[in-house]
C-alpha cells in the first residue's frame, strides 16, 4: 500500500506543492515521522515537532511555508479532521481477513452469501441468513437465522447478530458487538414497588415482594445504512415492534440501547452511553460519554448532552444539556458555580441572622 | 407456530369473546397489525391505532367494546404486562439452535450432557462440566471445567462460564455474558494512597508509589434458579468464597457484579449497573440503570434506586434512593429543587447583606 | 495441589507455629473451613467464626493465640492482603487449558508460537502473530495478524487482540476483553453543533445537520509488561500513533479506553470506568468505579478519583477528587453537606427577608 503525494491530494481534492511524485507508505505524527511517512502537521503547533522527525512530506494548513520546514512536498487542507477522514481511509491496512469463505466457517446451506464476500475462520451463519455483496465478516462471528446484512459490511471478530435482524449497507461492527439480545422486560403478578415509586416519585406503598415474570422479545433489531457499532456494545430486540437505529448513526464501545427504542439518523452515542427501552431519539443527536437515558421519553433532533448527563425527562429539539438530572448546559454551569459558593453563602446567612437578631433586639 | 384466540385466552386464564376459533400467527402493535396478527391494544390510547391496521383480533382491557372497534374477536386482560408475559412466551420463535449436539462442538469426553440437550456449532464444554436436561446452548459458548448448569438453561451465542461455576435451573444468558472472570483484587506491599484516602476521606498521606500484586480468585460463581443475565454482562469469581446470585434475580446488559458480592433473590439490576466487590444485596432489590455500588456495604431488602444513583454507604431495607451520592428520593428531589433556586437565593442574600448593612448604618 | 503449612509460610516469608507439617488442600473462610482447609482469619473479627468451622490451621495476625482457637497450626502475617496475594497465587487451580495446541485451533502457518505455549480449542492466530514462551491462550480467542504477545501471557476465553497490537510480558486478559477495536472518531464536512458547543460551553450556533465521516484508526494498541485487563473491557486503536497502557496497570471489567489515550504505569482503572480519546494519564493513578474522563485532558501522577467521578478538566498530580464534575474530595464533601442543608438555608433566607423588611418598615 503506497501512494504519491499527488494521489493523496487528488483523493482529498486538496492542493499540493513540491515533489508531488514522492511516494509515502504510512502517515505519522510529525515527531515520529520517517522518510517514507506523511507527517500530519495541520496546525503550527504540530508543525513545530517536524524538526524532531525526518519527514520529507507533510499535510499542512493553507498557506503554510513548507520549504521553511525543510520539506520536499506538502498537501494543504483547510479542515484538518476532514483530511484525516480521507487519508486514513486510503491507508487503512485492515485486519487481514482472507478472501473467500474460510473452510472452518459453519455456513448453513440455506444462507445466501453475496458475491465477493469474505468470511473468517469459525464464523457461523444461520439458516436463511443473507449477507450482501462485498461484505467482510471477521473470524468468530455468529449471524443468526433469517438475519439480513446489506452490502459492503465490515464485521470485526466475535460480532453476534441475532435471528431476524435487518441491517442496511456499509454496516461496521467492532469486536464483540451484540445485536439482538432479548430485551430486559419483566413484570410482577401484582403492582410492584417500582410501579408505585414511579407514580409517587419515591413511595413504594404497600406493594408486596414478588418474583418477576419474563416478557419475551418477539421483535428484532432494524438498522439503517452507514451505521457503525462499537466494541462490546449491545442493542436489544424489541418486544413487539423492532428496535431501530437510523441511517448514519454511530455507537461507541459499551453503549447499550434497550428494547423498542428508536434512534434517528446521524446520531453519535459516545462511550458507555445507556439508553433504556422505548425511548424515541431524533436525528443528529449527540450523547456524550456515559450519558444515561431513562425509559419511555423522547429526545428531539439535534440535542447534545455533555459527558455523564443523566436524562430523566423529555428533551426538546436543539437543546444542549448536562448534569444529573440533565438540564440546559448554561443552567448546569450556573448551578455548579453557585454550589461552589454554597459554603460561603451559608456562612453569610449565619452572619446575617446574627446581625438581624442584634438589630432586632436593639430596636 | 399458530394459536386460536381461545388457546391464547386459556393460556392466560383470561376471558375471550367473539370468534374465538380465529387463528393468529403473530402479535403486532395495533397500527401495524395484519389479518393474522393479534393486536396488543391494552389501553384506549393504543386501541385508537387499531383503525390504521387491519387486525381482526386484539387483546383489550376488561369491558372494552371490541365490536365498535371493528374486531371479530378479543381477549380481555386486567394487567396488560402480565398478558404480555404469557403471550410472548407462547409466540417466541427462538434462535433456531438445532436439536442435538452440533458436530463442530468440542465436548470433553468427561463432560456430562443431560438428555434432550441442544448444543450449537463450535461450543466448547470442558472436563467434567455438567449440563442439565433440556438445556439449549447456543453457538460459540464456552463452559469451563467442573462447571455445572441446571435443567432447561438457554444460553445465547458467545456466553462463557468459568471453571467451577454452579448454576441452577432455567438459567438464561444473553450473548456475550461472562460468568466467572477473576475478581479485580490487588494489593501493594505497603499501605497505599487509596487506603489512606479511605480512612481520611481525601488525604493520601505520604504513601509512596508502588506496584500492584495480584490476589487470585479461588472462589467461583454460584447462581440460583430462574436467573437471567444480560448481553456482555460480567459476574466475577469470589476470592475465597463464591460470588452469589440468588433465585429469580435478573441482570440487564453490561451489568458488572464484583467478586465476593452476594445478590439476593428476585432482584433486578438494570442496564450498566456496577456492583463492586464484597457487597451484600438483599431480596427484591431494584437498581436502576447505571447505578453504582461501592464495595463492602449492604443494601437491604426491597431497596429501589433511581437511574444513575451512586450508592456510597449502607442502605436500610425498603428505602427508595437517588442521586450522587444516593439519598432518599424525596430528599434528592428537595435538594434538586433548592439547587435550581440557588442562583436566586444567592442574589437574595446579596440584597439582604446590603439592606442589613444600610439598616445597621442608619441605626 | 497440596502444601504443608511450612511450605506456605516459607513462600510468604512468614512465621508459622504448631504442626507445620500439616497438609492443606484449599483455603476457606473461617466458618466454612473443613479439616484440610487453611482458614483465612487475619483479624480477630474473622477469627471468631473459626468455631463454626472445623479448620485445623489458619492464617492469623502476629501474636494471635492460635492454641486458644483450637488450632493445630498457624501462620502469622502482618499485612493480610499481601498474604492473600501469595497464598491465592499458590492455590489457583486455573481454567484447565490443556498443554500444547488444541487440534481445532486455527493457527496461521506464519505465526510464531513460543515454546511451552498452550492454546485452547477454536482459537484463531493470524498471520505473523507472535506468542511468547509459556503463554496460556484460552479457547475461542482471536489474535490478529502481526500482533505480538510477550512471555507467560494468560488469556481467558474469547479474548480478541487486533492486528498489530504489541503486548508485553505476563499479560492477563479476562474473558471477552477487546484489544484494538477501531477508535470512535468522526467528522462533519462543515463545523458541527458539537464543535460550537465546546467553544461556547453550550451554544450550538447555526451549525447545520450533517452526516458523519469516519476517521480510520491506523495506529494500534501498545501494552507494557504485567498488565491485566478485565472481562469485556475495550481498548481502542490509536488514529496515527498507538494507544498505550503502561507497565503494571490493571483494568477492571467493562472499562473503556479510547483511541490515542496514554495510561501510565501501575494505574488501577476500576469497573466500568470510561476514558475518552487522547487523554494522558500519569503513573499510579487510581480511578474508582464508573469514573468518566473527558477527551484531550491530562491526569497527573498519583491522582485518585472516587467512584462515579466525572473528570471534565485537567487534574494536577497527587489530587484526590470526586463528584460530577470532579473536584477535590474535601470540596465535594463540603458542597455535599451544604446541599443537604440547602432547604433549611432557603427557609432561613425567607425568614430573614421578612425580618429585614419588617425592621426596615419599622424604622
PDB file of C-alpha atoms in Angstrom, chain A residues 27-29 40 79 81-82 84-85 88-89 91-96 102 104 121-122 139-140 156-158 172 174-176 178 228 231-232 248 250-254 266-272 284 286 290 302 304 307-309 318-320 322-324 329 332 336 339-340 342-343 345-346 349-350 352-353 356 359-360 363, chain C residues 106 122 124 140-142 145 158-160 162-164 176 178 180-182 184-195 197 201-202 204 209-216 218 232-234 236 239-241 254-256 272-274 290-292 310 312 324-325 327 331 334-335 338-339 342 345 348-349 352 355-356 359 362:
ATOM      1  CA  UNK A  27       1.202   8.528   7.965  1.00  0.00           C
ATOM      2  CA  UNK A  28       2.830   9.552  11.229  1.00  0.00           C
ATOM      3  CA  UNK A  29       2.802  12.244  13.870  1.00  0.00           C
ATOM      4  CA  UNK A  40       0.203  15.057   9.876  1.00  0.00           C
ATOM      5  CA  UNK A  79     -10.283  21.370   7.714  1.00  0.00           C
ATOM      6  CA  UNK A  81     -10.113  16.309  10.526  1.00  0.00           C
ATOM      7  CA  UNK A  82     -11.779  16.076   7.106  1.00  0.00           C
ATOM      8  CA  UNK A  84      -7.814  12.768   8.324  1.00  0.00           C
ATOM      9  CA  UNK A  85     -11.002  11.025   7.217  1.00  0.00           C
ATOM     10  CA  UNK A  88      -6.879   7.288   6.973  1.00  0.00           C
ATOM     11  CA  UNK A  89      -9.456   5.616   4.728  1.00  0.00           C
ATOM     12  CA  UNK A  91      -4.117   3.892   4.254  1.00  0.00           C
ATOM     13  CA  UNK A  92      -6.121   1.538   6.447  1.00  0.00           C
ATOM     14  CA  UNK A  93      -4.366  -1.844   6.341  1.00  0.00           C
ATOM     15  CA  UNK A  94      -7.343  -3.685   7.822  1.00  0.00           C
ATOM     16  CA  UNK A  95      -7.374  -6.902   9.809  1.00  0.00           C
ATOM     17  CA  UNK A  96      -6.317  -9.306   7.097  1.00  0.00           C
ATOM     18  CA  UNK A 102     -12.667 -19.949   5.395  1.00  0.00           C
ATOM     19  CA  UNK A 104     -13.663 -23.775   9.173  1.00  0.00           C
ATOM     20  CA  UNK A 121     -12.381 -18.728  10.398  1.00  0.00           C
ATOM     21  CA  UNK A 122     -15.022 -20.314  12.636  1.00  0.00           C
ATOM     22  CA  UNK A 139     -13.461 -14.652  12.479  1.00  0.00           C
ATOM     23  CA  UNK A 140     -15.687 -15.990  15.252  1.00  0.00           C
ATOM     24  CA  UNK A 156     -14.676  -7.487  13.162  1.00  0.00           C
ATOM     25  CA  UNK A 157     -14.181 -10.662  15.179  1.00  0.00           C
ATOM     26  CA  UNK A 158     -16.764 -12.054  17.638  1.00  0.00           C
ATOM     27  CA  UNK A 172     -19.413  -1.668  10.527  1.00  0.00           C
ATOM     28  CA  UNK A 174     -16.364  -3.619  16.177  1.00  0.00           C
ATOM     29  CA  UNK A 175     -15.323  -6.723  18.137  1.00  0.00           C
ATOM     30  CA  UNK A 176     -17.871  -8.227  20.464  1.00  0.00           C
ATOM     31  CA  UNK A 178     -24.138  -7.735  20.251  1.00  0.00           C
ATOM     32  CA  UNK A 228     -21.256   1.678  12.993  1.00  0.00           C
ATOM     33  CA  UNK A 231     -16.793  -2.953  20.669  1.00  0.00           C
ATOM     34  CA  UNK A 232     -18.932  -4.888  23.157  1.00  0.00           C
ATOM     35  CA  UNK A 248     -25.641   7.127   9.535  1.00  0.00           C
ATOM     36  CA  UNK A 250     -22.646   5.629  15.176  1.00  0.00           C
ATOM     37  CA  UNK A 251     -22.435   3.856  18.543  1.00  0.00           C
ATOM     38  CA  UNK A 252     -19.222   3.810  20.538  1.00  0.00           C
ATOM     39  CA  UNK A 253     -17.884   0.980  22.705  1.00  0.00           C
ATOM     40  CA  UNK A 254     -20.007  -0.478  25.502  1.00  0.00           C
ATOM     41  CA  UNK A 266     -26.793  10.612  12.001  1.00  0.00           C
ATOM     42  CA  UNK A 267     -26.618  10.376  15.785  1.00  0.00           C
ATOM     43  CA  UNK A 268     -23.476   9.764  17.844  1.00  0.00           C
ATOM     44  CA  UNK A 269     -23.818   7.760  21.050  1.00  0.00           C
ATOM     45  CA  UNK A 270     -20.474   8.050  22.823  1.00  0.00           C
ATOM     46  CA  UNK A 271     -18.720   5.504  25.040  1.00  0.00           C
ATOM     47  CA  UNK A 272     -20.749   3.660  27.694  1.00  0.00           C
ATOM     48  CA  UNK A 284     -28.392  14.360  14.623  1.00  0.00           C
ATOM     49  CA  UNK A 286     -25.059  13.555  20.142  1.00  0.00           C
ATOM     50  CA  UNK A 290     -21.682   7.747  29.956  1.00  0.00           C
ATOM     51  CA  UNK A 302     -30.005  17.929  17.352  1.00  0.00           C
ATOM     52  CA  UNK A 304     -26.443  17.380  22.550  1.00  0.00           C
ATOM     53  CA  UNK A 307     -20.492  13.547  29.272  1.00  0.00           C
ATOM     54  CA  UNK A 308     -22.141  11.904  32.262  1.00  0.00           C
ATOM     55  CA  UNK A 309     -25.561  13.507  31.727  1.00  0.00           C
ATOM     56  CA  UNK A 318     -31.903  21.594  19.683  1.00  0.00           C
ATOM     57  CA  UNK A 319     -31.249  21.698  23.416  1.00  0.00           C
ATOM     58  CA  UNK A 320     -27.749  21.300  24.861  1.00  0.00           C
ATOM     59  CA  UNK A 322     -25.695  18.410  31.065  1.00  0.00           C
ATOM     60  CA  UNK A 323     -25.849  17.156  34.640  1.00  0.00           C
ATOM     61  CA  UNK A 324     -27.746  14.729  36.801  1.00  0.00           C
ATOM     62  CA  UNK A 329     -25.896  23.377  29.909  1.00  0.00           C
ATOM     63  CA  UNK A 332     -25.930  23.499  34.855  1.00  0.00           C
ATOM     64  CA  UNK A 336     -22.467  24.465  39.588  1.00  0.00           C
ATOM     65  CA  UNK A 339     -22.704  25.195  44.530  1.00  0.00           C
ATOM     66  CA  UNK A 340     -19.041  26.059  44.736  1.00  0.00           C
ATOM     67  CA  UNK A 342     -22.518  27.413  48.818  1.00  0.00           C
ATOM     68  CA  UNK A 343     -20.333  27.022  51.896  1.00  0.00           C
ATOM     69  CA  UNK A 345     -23.272  31.556  51.239  1.00  0.00           C
ATOM     70  CA  UNK A 346     -24.151  29.507  54.311  1.00  0.00           C
ATOM     71  CA  UNK A 349     -26.572  33.698  56.091  1.00  0.00           C
ATOM     72  CA  UNK A 350     -25.340  32.820  59.579  1.00  0.00           C
ATOM     73  CA  UNK A 352     -26.919  37.912  58.619  1.00  0.00           C
ATOM     74  CA  UNK A 353     -29.005  36.062  61.152  1.00  0.00           C
ATOM     75  CA  UNK A 356     -30.556  40.964  62.127  1.00  0.00           C
ATOM     76  CA  UNK A 359     -30.550  44.876  65.178  1.00  0.00           C
ATOM     77  CA  UNK A 360     -33.941  43.479  66.122  1.00  0.00           C
ATOM     78  CA  UNK A 363     -34.661  48.321  68.140  1.00  0.00           C
TER      79      UNK A 363
ATOM     80  CA  UNK C 106      -6.704 -22.258  13.528  1.00  0.00           C
ATOM     81  CA  UNK C 122     -11.006 -22.992  18.363  1.00  0.00           C
ATOM     82  CA  UNK C 124      -7.505 -18.253  15.851  1.00  0.00           C
ATOM     83  CA  UNK C 140     -12.165 -19.069  21.426  1.00  0.00           C
ATOM     84  CA  UNK C 141      -9.555 -16.306  21.319  1.00  0.00           C
ATOM     85  CA  UNK C 142      -8.588 -14.325  18.232  1.00  0.00           C
ATOM     86  CA  UNK C 145      -2.235 -10.524  12.193  1.00  0.00           C
ATOM     87  CA  UNK C 158     -12.979 -15.159  23.941  1.00  0.00           C
ATOM     88  CA  UNK C 159     -10.294 -12.511  24.208  1.00  0.00           C
ATOM     89  CA  UNK C 160      -9.618 -10.633  20.977  1.00  0.00           C
ATOM     90  CA  UNK C 162      -6.472  -6.702  16.952  1.00  0.00           C
ATOM     91  CA  UNK C 163      -3.905  -6.597  14.201  1.00  0.00           C
ATOM     92  CA  UNK C 164      -0.546  -5.020  15.037  1.00  0.00           C
ATOM     93  CA  UNK C 176     -14.243 -11.076  26.307  1.00  0.00           C
ATOM     94  CA  UNK C 178     -11.232  -6.421  23.344  1.00  0.00           C
ATOM     95  CA  UNK C 180      -7.693  -2.990  19.244  1.00  0.00           C
ATOM     96  CA  UNK C 181     -11.168  -2.079  18.132  1.00  0.00           C
ATOM     97  CA  UNK C 182     -11.194   0.998  15.916  1.00  0.00           C
ATOM     98  CA  UNK C 184     -14.625   6.329  17.696  1.00  0.00           C
ATOM     99  CA  UNK C 185     -13.629   9.252  15.546  1.00  0.00           C
ATOM    100  CA  UNK C 186     -15.907  11.068  13.128  1.00  0.00           C
ATOM    101  CA  UNK C 187     -16.036  14.453  11.447  1.00  0.00           C
ATOM    102  CA  UNK C 188     -18.625  16.523   9.608  1.00  0.00           C
ATOM    103  CA  UNK C 189     -17.731  18.355   6.375  1.00  0.00           C
ATOM    104  CA  UNK C 190     -18.511  21.706   7.986  1.00  0.00           C
ATOM    105  CA  UNK C 191     -18.322  22.886  11.589  1.00  0.00           C
ATOM    106  CA  UNK C 192     -20.796  20.889  13.695  1.00  0.00           C
ATOM    107  CA  UNK C 193     -23.022  21.839  16.594  1.00  0.00           C
ATOM    108  CA  UNK C 194     -20.765  19.854  18.918  1.00  0.00           C
ATOM    109  CA  UNK C 195     -17.726  21.882  17.888  1.00  0.00           C
ATOM    110  CA  UNK C 197     -20.863  23.820  21.970  1.00  0.00           C
ATOM    111  CA  UNK C 201     -19.950  25.956  26.611  1.00  0.00           C
ATOM    112  CA  UNK C 202     -23.497  25.408  25.483  1.00  0.00           C
ATOM    113  CA  UNK C 204     -24.758  25.154  19.021  1.00  0.00           C
ATOM    114  CA  UNK C 209     -27.339  18.971  10.493  1.00  0.00           C
ATOM    115  CA  UNK C 210     -24.771  16.809   8.708  1.00  0.00           C
ATOM    116  CA  UNK C 211     -23.692  13.213   8.318  1.00  0.00           C
ATOM    117  CA  UNK C 212     -20.542  11.846   9.890  1.00  0.00           C
ATOM    118  CA  UNK C 213     -17.401  10.834   8.023  1.00  0.00           C
ATOM    119  CA  UNK C 214     -15.225   8.176   9.533  1.00  0.00           C
ATOM    120  CA  UNK C 215     -11.617   8.674  10.595  1.00  0.00           C
ATOM    121  CA  UNK C 216      -9.979   5.260  10.403  1.00  0.00           C
ATOM    122  CA  UNK C 218      -4.131   3.447  11.551  1.00  0.00           C
ATOM    123  CA  UNK C 232     -15.460  -7.341  28.320  1.00  0.00           C
ATOM    124  CA  UNK C 233     -13.279  -4.261  28.596  1.00  0.00           C
ATOM    125  CA  UNK C 234     -12.257  -2.393  25.452  1.00  0.00           C
ATOM    126  CA  UNK C 236      -9.234   1.149  21.063  1.00  0.00           C
ATOM    127  CA  UNK C 239      -5.571   7.122  14.959  1.00  0.00           C
ATOM    128  CA  UNK C 240      -1.968   7.740  13.929  1.00  0.00           C
ATOM    129  CA  UNK C 241       0.091   6.832  16.972  1.00  0.00           C
ATOM    130  CA  UNK C 254     -16.162  -3.202  31.231  1.00  0.00           C
ATOM    131  CA  UNK C 255     -13.561  -0.437  31.319  1.00  0.00           C
ATOM    132  CA  UNK C 256     -13.216   1.578  28.119  1.00  0.00           C
ATOM    133  CA  UNK C 272     -16.919   0.480  34.118  1.00  0.00           C
ATOM    134  CA  UNK C 273     -14.542   3.426  34.076  1.00  0.00           C
ATOM    135  CA  UNK C 274     -14.527   5.168  30.721  1.00  0.00           C
ATOM    136  CA  UNK C 290     -17.691   4.298  36.847  1.00  0.00           C
ATOM    137  CA  UNK C 291     -15.292   7.200  36.631  1.00  0.00           C
ATOM    138  CA  UNK C 292     -15.602   9.075  33.342  1.00  0.00           C
ATOM    139  CA  UNK C 310     -16.756  12.634  36.045  1.00  0.00           C
ATOM    140  CA  UNK C 312     -14.054  17.213  32.911  1.00  0.00           C
ATOM    141  CA  UNK C 324     -19.675  15.464  38.854  1.00  0.00           C
ATOM    142  CA  UNK C 325     -17.810  17.473  37.843  1.00  0.00           C
ATOM    143  CA  UNK C 327     -13.458  18.399  42.411  1.00  0.00           C
ATOM    144  CA  UNK C 331     -14.528  20.327  48.466  1.00  0.00           C
ATOM    145  CA  UNK C 334     -18.197  20.427  51.850  1.00  0.00           C
ATOM    146  CA  UNK C 335     -20.521  21.072  48.908  1.00  0.00           C
ATOM    147  CA  UNK C 338     -24.113  22.358  52.267  1.00  0.00           C
ATOM    148  CA  UNK C 339     -26.538  20.819  49.773  1.00  0.00           C
ATOM    149  CA  UNK C 342     -29.918  23.835  51.402  1.00  0.00           C
ATOM    150  CA  UNK C 345     -30.875  27.633  54.278  1.00  0.00           C
ATOM    151  CA  UNK C 348     -33.634  30.917  56.788  1.00  0.00           C
ATOM    152  CA  UNK C 349     -33.269  33.394  53.946  1.00  0.00           C
ATOM    153  CA  UNK C 352     -34.503  36.956  57.107  1.00  0.00           C
ATOM    154  CA  UNK C 355     -37.444  40.202  59.394  1.00  0.00           C
ATOM    155  CA  UNK C 356     -35.414  42.767  57.474  1.00  0.00           C
ATOM    156  CA  UNK C 359     -37.308  46.135  60.604  1.00  0.00           C
ATOM    157  CA  UNK C 362     -40.481  49.877  61.456  1.00  0.00           C
TER     158      UNK C 362
END
